[in-house]
PDB file of C-alpha atoms in Angstrom:
ATOM      1  CA  MET C1324     -42.554   7.308  20.069  1.00 47.00           C
ATOM      2  CA  SER C1325     -38.762   7.947  20.680  1.00 57.00           C
ATOM      3  CA  ARG C1326     -36.531   9.087  17.917  1.00 56.00           C
ATOM      4  CA  THR C1327     -34.720   5.918  17.190  1.00 51.00           C
ATOM      5  CA  GLU C1328     -38.425   4.481  16.311  1.00 49.00           C
ATOM      6  CA  ALA C1329     -39.185   7.679  13.903  1.00 46.00           C
ATOM      7  CA  ASP C1330     -36.079   7.678  12.480  1.00 45.00           C
ATOM      8  CA  ALA C1331     -36.724   3.830  11.801  1.00 44.00           C
ATOM      9  CA  ALA C1332     -40.342   4.754  10.786  1.00 46.00           C
ATOM     10  CA  SER C1333     -39.042   7.519   8.571  1.00 47.00           C
ATOM     11  CA  SER C1334     -36.297   5.008   6.790  1.00 49.00           C
ATOM     12  CA  ALA C1335     -38.963   2.013   6.616  1.00 48.00           C
ATOM     13  CA  ALA C1336     -41.755   4.524   4.837  1.00 50.00           C
ATOM     14  CA  SER C1337     -38.846   5.598   2.311  1.00 54.00           C
ATOM     15  CA  ALA C1338     -37.701   2.421   1.570  1.00 52.00           C
ATOM     16  CA  ASP C1339     -41.747   1.140   0.503  1.00 54.00           C
ATOM     17  CA  ARG C1340     -41.636   4.592  -1.260  1.00 58.00           C
ATOM     18  CA  ARG C1341     -38.723   3.174  -3.161  1.00 61.00           C
ATOM     19  CA  CYS C1342     -40.796   0.065  -3.612  1.00 66.00           C
ATOM     20  CA  GLY C1343     -43.639   1.539  -5.006  1.00 62.00           C
ATOM     21  CA  GLN C1344     -41.557   3.420  -7.356  1.00 66.00           C
ATOM     22  CA  CYS C1345     -39.262   0.714  -8.651  1.00 69.00           C
ATOM     23  CA  ALA C1346     -39.507  -1.580 -11.853  1.00 63.00           C
ATOM     24  CA  LEU C1347     -37.615  -3.826 -10.111  1.00 64.00           C
ATOM     25  CA  ARG C1348     -40.792  -4.713  -8.289  1.00 61.00           C
ATOM     26  CA  GLU C1349     -42.465  -6.894 -10.660  1.00 59.00           C
ATOM     27  CA  ASP C1350     -38.847  -8.697 -10.529  1.00 65.00           C
ATOM     28  CA  THR C1351     -36.584  -8.728  -7.802  1.00 62.00           C
ATOM     29  CA  LEU C1352     -38.971  -8.262  -4.957  1.00 54.00           C
ATOM     30  CA  ALA C1353     -41.926 -11.543  -6.124  1.00 47.00           C
ATOM     31  CA  ARG C1354     -38.470 -13.375  -5.837  1.00 60.00           C
ATOM     32  CA  GLY C1355     -37.129 -12.592  -2.669  1.00 54.00           C
ATOM     33  CA  THR C1356     -33.817 -11.869  -3.827  1.00 61.00           C
ATOM     34  CA  CYS C1357     -34.270  -8.119  -2.649  1.00 58.00           C
ATOM     35  CA  ALA C1358     -35.491  -6.473   0.610  1.00 62.00           C
ATOM     36  CA  PRO C1359     -36.191  -3.057   1.009  1.00 65.00           C
ATOM     37  CA  GLY C1360     -33.836  -1.623   3.693  1.00 60.00           C
ATOM     38  CA  GLU C1361     -31.725  -4.970   3.802  1.00 64.00           C
ATOM     39  CA  ALA C1362     -30.618  -5.181  -0.350  1.00 65.00           C
ATOM     40  CA  CYS C1363     -32.002  -2.933  -2.096  1.00 66.00           C
ATOM     41  CA  LEU C1364     -30.541  -1.596  -5.691  1.00 63.00           C
ATOM     42  CA  MET C1365     -32.153   1.832  -5.216  1.00 64.00           C
ATOM     43  CA  ALA C1366     -30.584   2.284  -2.021  1.00 65.00           C
ATOM     44  CA  ASP C1367     -28.432   5.635  -1.184  1.00 69.00           C
ATOM     45  CA  SER C1368     -26.533   2.734   0.815  1.00 66.00           C
ATOM     46  CA  GLY C1369     -23.500   1.262  -0.999  1.00 70.00           C
ATOM     47  CA  ARG C1370     -23.781  -2.241   1.303  1.00 82.00           C
ATOM     48  CA  GLN C1371     -27.704  -2.498   0.310  1.00 76.00           C
ATOM     49  CA  ILE C1372     -26.496  -2.304  -3.304  1.00 78.00           C
ATOM     50  CA  ASP C1373     -23.348  -4.295  -2.632  1.00 72.00           C
ATOM     51  CA  ARG C1374     -25.920  -7.051  -1.138  1.00 79.00           C
ATOM     52  CA  PHE C1375     -28.337  -6.347  -4.304  1.00 80.00           C
ATOM     53  CA  MET C1376     -25.740  -7.300  -6.601  1.00 71.00           C
ATOM     54  CA  ALA C1377     -24.194 -10.313  -4.319  1.00 75.00           C
ATOM     55  CA  ARG C1378     -28.158 -11.934  -5.189  1.00 76.00           C
ATOM     56  CA  ASN C1379     -28.485 -10.646  -8.826  1.00 74.00           C
ATOM     57  CA  VAL C1380     -25.414 -10.850 -10.139  1.00 81.00           C
ATOM     58  CA  GLN C1381     -26.983 -10.419 -13.846  1.00 82.00           C
ATOM     59  CA  TRP C1382     -27.485  -6.175 -13.134  1.00 80.00           C
ATOM     60  CA  ALA C1383     -24.841  -5.807 -12.935  1.00 83.00           C
ATOM     61  CA  GLU C1384     -24.052  -5.415 -16.218  1.00 88.00           C
ATOM     62  CA  ARG C1385     -26.747  -3.210 -16.988  1.00 87.00           C
ATOM     63  CA  CYS C1386     -25.339  -0.759 -13.796  1.00 83.00           C
ATOM     64  CA  LEU C1387     -22.467  -0.245 -15.444  1.00 93.00           C
ATOM     65  CA  ASP C1388     -23.941   2.567 -17.070  1.00 91.00           C
ATOM     66  CA  ASP C1389     -26.017   4.435 -13.945  1.00 88.00           C
ATOM     67  CA  PRO C1390     -25.608   7.948 -13.028  1.00 90.00           C
ATOM     68  CA  TYR C1391     -24.784   6.923  -9.386  1.00 90.00           C
ATOM     69  CA  TRP C1392     -21.015   6.519  -8.834  1.00 93.00           C
ATOM     70  CA  GLU C1393     -21.318   4.393  -5.864  1.00 91.00           C
ATOM     71  CA  ARG C1394     -23.910   2.039  -8.021  1.00 89.00           C
ATOM     72  CA  ARG C1395     -21.355   1.852 -10.981  1.00 93.00           C
ATOM     73  CA  ALA C1396     -18.526   1.165  -8.738  1.00 94.00           C
ATOM     74  CA  ILE C1397     -20.276  -1.550  -6.952  1.00 91.00           C
ATOM     75  CA  ALA C1398     -21.492  -2.880 -10.679  1.00 92.00           C
ATOM     76  CA  VAL C1399     -17.802  -2.829 -12.138  1.00 94.00           C
ATOM     77  CA  ARG C1400     -16.844  -5.500  -8.617  1.00 93.00           C
ATOM     78  CA  TRP C1401     -20.060  -7.717  -9.902  1.00 91.00           C
ATOM     79  CA  ALA C1402     -19.780  -7.821 -13.670  1.00 93.00           C
ATOM     80  CA  PRO C1403     -17.698  -9.770 -15.988  1.00 91.00           C
ATOM     81  CA  ALA C1404     -14.284  -8.415 -16.060  1.00 89.00           C
ATOM     82  CA  GLU C1405     -14.283  -7.821 -20.047  1.00 90.00           C
ATOM     83  CA  ARG C1406     -17.251  -5.349 -19.511  1.00 93.00           C
ATOM     84  CA  VAL C1407     -15.551  -3.161 -17.179  1.00 95.00           C
ATOM     85  CA  ALA C1408     -12.333  -1.746 -18.852  1.00 94.00           C
ATOM     86  CA  ARG C1409     -14.582   0.335 -20.812  1.00 94.00           C
ATOM     87  CA  LEU C1410     -14.855   2.023 -17.465  1.00 96.00           C
ATOM     88  CA  ALA C1411     -11.157   3.168 -17.125  1.00 96.00           C
ATOM     89  CA  ASP C1412     -11.684   6.494 -18.463  1.00 96.00           C
ATOM     90  CA  ASP C1413     -15.079   6.948 -15.705  1.00 96.00           C
ATOM     91  CA  PRO C1414     -14.778  10.989 -14.467  1.00 97.00           C
ATOM     92  CA  ASP C1415     -15.439   9.184 -11.060  1.00 96.00           C
ATOM     93  CA  GLU C1416     -11.811   8.118  -9.247  1.00 97.00           C
ATOM     94  CA  THR C1417     -14.399   5.886  -7.260  1.00 96.00           C
ATOM     95  CA  VAL C1418     -15.627   4.240 -10.093  1.00 97.00           C
ATOM     96  CA  ARG C1419     -11.970   3.850 -12.329  1.00 98.00           C
ATOM     97  CA  ARG C1420     -10.654   1.937  -8.678  1.00 97.00           C
ATOM     98  CA  ALA C1421     -12.837  -0.677  -9.128  1.00 97.00           C
ATOM     99  CA  VAL C1422     -12.346  -0.889 -12.505  1.00 98.00           C
ATOM    100  CA  ALA C1423      -8.321  -1.201 -11.516  1.00 98.00           C
ATOM    101  CA  SER C1424      -8.980  -3.862  -9.116  1.00 96.00           C
ATOM    102  CA  ARG C1425     -11.147  -6.522 -11.832  1.00 96.00           C
ATOM    103  CA  LEU C1426      -8.554  -5.972 -15.020  1.00 96.00           C
ATOM    104  CA  GLU C1427      -5.459  -7.900 -15.887  1.00 94.00           C
ATOM    105  CA  GLY C1428      -1.636  -7.189 -17.572  1.00 90.00           C
ATOM    106  CA  ASP C1429      -1.702  -4.491 -21.187  1.00 90.00           C
ATOM    107  CA  ALA C1430      -5.730  -3.281 -20.330  1.00 92.00           C
ATOM    108  CA  LEU C1431      -3.758  -2.561 -16.852  1.00 95.00           C
ATOM    109  CA  LEU C1432      -1.544  -0.904 -17.392  1.00 95.00           C
ATOM    110  CA  ARG C1433      -3.410   1.825 -19.312  1.00 93.00           C
ATOM    111  CA  LEU C1434      -4.727   3.280 -15.583  1.00 97.00           C
ATOM    112  CA  ALA C1435      -1.098   3.447 -14.648  1.00 97.00           C
ATOM    113  CA  ARG C1436      -0.608   7.028 -15.818  1.00 96.00           C
ATOM    114  CA  ASP C1437      -4.185   8.274 -14.215  1.00 98.00           C
ATOM    115  CA  PRO C1438      -5.012  11.396 -12.571  1.00 97.00           C
ATOM    116  CA  ASP C1439      -6.040   9.927  -8.995  1.00 98.00           C
ATOM    117  CA  ARG C1440      -3.210   8.392  -6.882  1.00 98.00           C
ATOM    118  CA  GLU C1441      -5.358   5.901  -5.020  1.00 98.00           C
ATOM    119  CA  VAL C1442      -6.229   4.511  -8.831  1.00 98.00           C
ATOM    120  CA  ARG C1443      -2.702   4.487  -9.674  1.00 98.00           C
ATOM    121  CA  LEU C1444      -2.042   2.915  -6.085  1.00 98.00           C
ATOM    122  CA  THR C1445      -4.055  -0.061  -7.241  1.00 98.00           C
ATOM    123  CA  VAL C1446      -2.348  -0.618 -10.537  1.00 98.00           C
ATOM    124  CA  ALA C1447       0.923  -0.769  -8.546  1.00 98.00           C
ATOM    125  CA  SER C1448      -0.421  -3.780  -6.239  1.00 97.00           C
ATOM    126  CA  ARG C1449      -1.336  -5.934  -9.185  1.00 97.00           C
ATOM    127  CA  LEU C1450       0.446  -5.267 -12.213  1.00 96.00           C
ATOM    128  CA  PRO C1451       2.356  -7.973 -13.378  1.00 94.00           C
ATOM    129  CA  PRO C1452       6.218  -7.651 -11.820  1.00 91.00           C
ATOM    130  CA  ALA C1453       7.301  -7.188 -15.621  1.00 89.00           C
ATOM    131  CA  LEU C1454       5.659  -4.414 -16.138  1.00 94.00           C
ATOM    132  CA  LEU C1455       6.368  -2.372 -12.952  1.00 95.00           C
ATOM    133  CA  GLU C1456       8.916  -1.041 -13.772  1.00 94.00           C
ATOM    134  CA  ARG C1457       6.851   1.212 -16.046  1.00 95.00           C
ATOM    135  CA  MET C1458       5.841   2.926 -13.160  1.00 97.00           C
ATOM    136  CA  ILE C1459       9.185   4.329 -11.240  1.00 97.00           C
ATOM    137  CA  HIS C1460       8.799   7.603 -12.308  1.00 97.00           C
ATOM    138  CA  ASP C1461       6.492   7.862 -10.752  1.00 98.00           C
ATOM    139  CA  PRO C1462       5.113  11.452  -8.936  1.00 98.00           C
ATOM    140  CA  ASP C1463       3.670  10.377  -5.477  1.00 98.00           C
ATOM    141  CA  TYR C1464       6.103   8.931  -3.699  1.00 98.00           C
ATOM    142  CA  ALA C1465       3.660   6.401  -2.265  1.00 98.00           C
ATOM    143  CA  VAL C1466       3.376   4.695  -5.492  1.00 99.00           C
ATOM    144  CA  ARG C1467       6.934   4.580  -6.474  1.00 98.00           C
ATOM    145  CA  ARG C1468       7.122   2.850  -2.399  1.00 98.00           C
ATOM    146  CA  GLN C1469       4.481   0.313  -3.505  1.00 98.00           C
ATOM    147  CA  VAL C1470       6.542  -0.428  -6.828  1.00 98.00           C
ATOM    148  CA  ALA C1471       9.673  -0.640  -4.758  1.00 98.00           C
ATOM    149  CA  ARG C1472       7.878  -3.168  -2.513  1.00 98.00           C
ATOM    150  CA  ARG C1473       7.185  -6.196  -6.138  1.00 97.00           C
ATOM    151  CA  LEU C1474       9.710  -4.918  -8.221  1.00 96.00           C
ATOM    152  CA  PRO C1475      11.784  -8.120  -9.040  1.00 94.00           C
ATOM    153  CA  HIS C1476      15.437  -7.973  -7.132  1.00 93.00           C
ATOM    154  CA  GLY C1477      17.813  -7.343 -10.527  1.00 93.00           C
ATOM    155  CA  ARG C1478      15.586  -4.103 -11.644  1.00 95.00           C
ATOM    156  CA  LEU C1479      15.365  -2.702  -7.816  1.00 96.00           C
ATOM    157  CA  PRO C1480      18.544  -0.438  -8.212  1.00 96.00           C
ATOM    158  CA  ARG C1481      16.964   1.535 -10.534  1.00 96.00           C
ATOM    159  CA  LEU C1482      15.172   2.907  -7.142  1.00 98.00           C
ATOM    160  CA  ALA C1483      18.095   2.960  -5.386  1.00 97.00           C
ATOM    161  CA  ASP C1484      18.622   7.214  -5.879  1.00 97.00           C
ATOM    162  CA  ASP C1485      15.070   7.946  -6.056  1.00 98.00           C
ATOM    163  CA  PRO C1486      14.604  12.140  -4.712  1.00 98.00           C
ATOM    164  CA  ASP C1487      12.275  10.584  -1.561  1.00 99.00           C
ATOM    165  CA  PRO C1488      13.719   8.907   1.036  1.00 98.00           C
ATOM    166  CA  VAL C1489      10.651   6.771   1.852  1.00 98.00           C
ATOM    167  CA  VAL C1490      11.327   4.651  -1.261  1.00 99.00           C
ATOM    168  CA  ARG C1491      15.302   4.550  -0.443  1.00 99.00           C
ATOM    169  CA  LYS C1492      13.973   2.638   2.655  1.00 98.00           C
ATOM    170  CA  GLU C1493      12.247   0.252   0.767  1.00 98.00           C
ATOM    171  CA  VAL C1494      14.958   0.130  -1.755  1.00 98.00           C
ATOM    172  CA  ALA C1495      17.344  -1.017   1.289  1.00 98.00           C
ATOM    173  CA  ARG C1496      14.787  -3.667   3.062  1.00 98.00           C
ATOM    174  CA  ARG C1497      14.812  -5.498  -0.319  1.00 98.00           C
ATOM    175  CA  LEU C1498      18.225  -4.967  -2.314  1.00 97.00           C
ATOM    176  CA  PRO C1499      19.954  -8.165  -1.509  1.00 96.00           C
ATOM    177  CA  ALA C1500      22.661  -7.967   1.103  1.00 96.00           C
ATOM    178  CA  PHE C1501      25.877  -8.222  -1.714  1.00 95.00           C
ATOM    179  CA  ALA C1502      24.002  -5.009  -3.491  1.00 96.00           C
ATOM    180  CA  LEU C1503      24.039  -2.638  -0.672  1.00 97.00           C
ATOM    181  CA  ALA C1504      26.522  -1.179  -0.671  1.00 94.00           C
ATOM    182  CA  ARG C1505      26.045   1.114  -3.378  1.00 94.00           C
ATOM    183  CA  MET C1506      23.305   2.966  -0.535  1.00 97.00           C
ATOM    184  CA  ALA C1507      25.876   2.936   1.993  1.00 97.00           C
ATOM    185  CA  ALA C1508      26.365   6.190   1.564  1.00 97.00           C
ATOM    186  CA  ASP C1509      22.690   7.393   1.174  1.00 98.00           C
ATOM    187  CA  PRO C1510      22.387  11.016   2.082  1.00 98.00           C
ATOM    188  CA  ASP C1511      19.709   9.607   4.773  1.00 98.00           C
ATOM    189  CA  PRO C1512      20.524   8.664   8.090  1.00 98.00           C
ATOM    190  CA  GLN C1513      17.481   6.461   8.193  1.00 98.00           C
ATOM    191  CA  VAL C1514      17.812   5.135   5.385  1.00 99.00           C
ATOM    192  CA  ARG C1515      22.175   4.368   6.092  1.00 99.00           C
ATOM    193  CA  ALA C1516      20.891   2.674   9.428  1.00 98.00           C
ATOM    194  CA  VAL C1517      18.613   0.055   7.165  1.00 98.00           C
ATOM    195  CA  VAL C1518      21.666  -0.855   5.097  1.00 98.00           C
ATOM    196  CA  ALA C1519      23.929  -0.721   8.181  1.00 98.00           C
ATOM    197  CA  GLY C1520      21.527  -3.148   9.632  1.00 97.00           C
ATOM    198  CA  ARG C1521      21.798  -5.796   6.584  1.00 98.00           C
ATOM    199  CA  MET C1522      25.252  -5.628   4.816  1.00 97.00           C
ATOM    200  CA  LEU C1523      27.340  -8.733   4.763  1.00 97.00           C
ATOM    201  CA  PRO C1524      30.027  -8.407   8.005  1.00 96.00           C
ATOM    202  CA  GLU C1525      32.801  -6.585   6.404  1.00 95.00           C
ATOM    203  CA  ALA C1526      30.589  -3.805   4.278  1.00 96.00           C
ATOM    204  CA  ALA C1527      29.202  -3.322   7.622  1.00 97.00           C
ATOM    205  CA  ALA C1528      31.980  -2.508   9.356  1.00 97.00           C
ATOM    206  CA  ALA C1529      33.008   0.255   7.530  1.00 96.00           C
ATOM    207  CA  LEU C1530      29.354   2.020   9.075  1.00 98.00           C
ATOM    208  CA  LEU C1531      30.985   2.047  12.067  1.00 98.00           C
ATOM    209  CA  THR C1532      32.418   5.427  11.880  1.00 97.00           C
ATOM    210  CA  ASP C1533      28.821   6.582  10.468  1.00 98.00           C
ATOM    211  CA  PRO C1534      28.248  10.193  12.138  1.00 98.00           C
ATOM    212  CA  ASP C1535      25.054   9.569  13.118  1.00 98.00           C
ATOM    213  CA  TRP C1536      24.584   7.225  16.169  1.00 98.00           C
ATOM    214  CA  SER C1537      21.693   5.095  14.817  1.00 98.00           C
ATOM    215  CA  VAL C1538      23.132   3.428  11.666  1.00 98.00           C
ATOM    216  CA  ARG C1539      26.723   2.992  14.344  1.00 98.00           C
ATOM    217  CA  ALA C1540      24.238   0.699  15.939  1.00 98.00           C
ATOM    218  CA  ALA C1541      22.302  -0.969  13.522  1.00 98.00           C
ATOM    219  CA  ALA C1542      26.272  -1.457  11.837  1.00 98.00           C
ATOM    220  CA  LEU C1543      27.123  -2.918  15.415  1.00 96.00           C
ATOM    221  CA  ALA C1544      24.702  -6.282  14.766  1.00 95.00           C
ATOM    222  CA  GLN C1545      26.291  -7.070  11.276  1.00 96.00           C
ATOM    223  CA  ALA C1546      30.000  -6.345  11.705  1.00 97.00           C
ATOM    224  CA  PRO C1547      32.788  -8.981  12.990  1.00 96.00           C
ATOM    225  CA  LEU C1548      33.302  -8.452  17.028  1.00 96.00           C
ATOM    226  CA  GLU C1549      36.638  -8.070  16.342  1.00 95.00           C
ATOM    227  CA  ALA C1550      35.454  -4.255  14.682  1.00 96.00           C
ATOM    228  CA  LEU C1551      33.312  -3.546  17.930  1.00 96.00           C
ATOM    229  CA  TYR C1552      36.199  -2.664  20.344  1.00 94.00           C
ATOM    230  CA  ALA C1553      36.484   1.006  18.734  1.00 93.00           C
ATOM    231  CA  LEU C1554      32.910   1.514  19.797  1.00 95.00           C
ATOM    232  CA  LEU C1555      33.684   1.121  23.880  1.00 94.00           C
ATOM    233  CA  ASP C1556      34.567   4.611  23.388  1.00 93.00           C
ATOM    234  CA  ASP C1557      31.709   5.890  21.079  1.00 95.00           C
ATOM    235  CA  PRO C1558      30.439   9.589  22.488  1.00 95.00           C
ATOM    236  CA  GLU C1559      27.221   8.502  22.216  1.00 96.00           C
ATOM    237  CA  PRO C1560      26.261   5.814  25.878  1.00 95.00           C
ATOM    238  CA  ASP C1561      23.086   3.154  23.748  1.00 95.00           C
ATOM    239  CA  VAL C1562      26.121   2.612  20.984  1.00 96.00           C
ATOM    240  CA  ARG C1563      28.793   1.639  24.170  1.00 95.00           C
ATOM    241  CA  ALA C1564      26.516  -0.264  25.446  1.00 94.00           C
ATOM    242  CA  LEU C1565      24.879  -2.357  22.984  1.00 95.00           C
ATOM    243  CA  ALA C1566      29.000  -2.717  21.288  1.00 96.00           C
ATOM    244  CA  ALA C1567      29.482  -4.423  25.147  1.00 95.00           C
ATOM    245  CA  GLU C1568      26.247  -6.344  24.996  1.00 94.00           C
ATOM    246  CA  ARG C1569      27.867  -8.119  22.100  1.00 94.00           C
ATOM    247  CA  LEU C1570      31.532  -8.105  23.052  1.00 94.00           C
ATOM    248  CA  GLY C1571      30.182  -9.642  26.183  1.00 92.00           C
ATOM    249  CA  LEU C1572      31.281  -7.062  28.649  1.00 85.00           C
ATOM    250  CA  ALA C1573      28.691  -6.915  31.197  1.00 63.00           C
ATOM    251  CA  VAL C1574      29.120  -3.236  32.088  1.00 58.00           C
ATOM    252  CA  PRO C1575      29.932  -0.556  29.216  1.00 57.00           C
ATOM    253  CA  PRO C1576      32.785   1.280  29.821  1.00 58.00           C
ATOM    254  CA  PRO C1577      32.661   5.218  30.470  1.00 64.00           C
ATOM    255  CA  PRO C1578      34.415   6.695  26.984  1.00 63.00           C
ATOM    256  CA  ARG C1579      37.923   7.339  27.105  1.00 62.00           C
ATOM    257  CA  ARG C1580      38.756  11.243  27.271  1.00 59.00           C
ATOM    258  CA  SER C1581      41.600  12.499  24.951  1.00 58.00           C
ATOM    259  CA  SER C1582      43.713  14.242  26.245  1.00 52.00           C
TER     260      SER C1582
END
């Protein structure tokens, strides 16, 4: 017997033992709504437990107090939504994450201060926009970035000075063009480049002299054509080439040397 065959035989024997000890064998097994090795509530496999719940939804609520964390987490997905809120304080973060994926409104907001980052990310992905502002001071940048992705435009300026440039870049991607001027002096060049690439033409022209070449390159795509001639002398070849291309010049001239 090969190792694969031996493993399969061992797995089948283990499943048979579980079936022999299972209190459900007179119910779900008899009705054909569970199957050893495929859809089993007592299995160690999350997929098997999930398949069992899908076929026997009535068991989900009963499993919300199960001692095995994965069984509780899967039960949360299938149990009635009004029954899962009490697991918001479950000791296992995977269970609380599942709870966050089911709750709504103020009940979901309760998990906005959960100690687990993934739970809070789930909350930030699902909270109604009107409640999202409560999370703009979250200690984790990834949570604040998710808030910035969904916050109503009128409230986005509150994150324009966030301590993390990843969050500020998200704000710069979403702010209306007319509101971007306040971020033109951001200390991070990657943020300024996003700003420059979305600004109104006259405002973008002001960033053509930015000390970072990537910001100048982004700004020249937005700035008026008449403002681009100065960039034909830019010290960065890529900026000169982009300026020449926008101006319709075949070959960008080399920068003039100062005497």
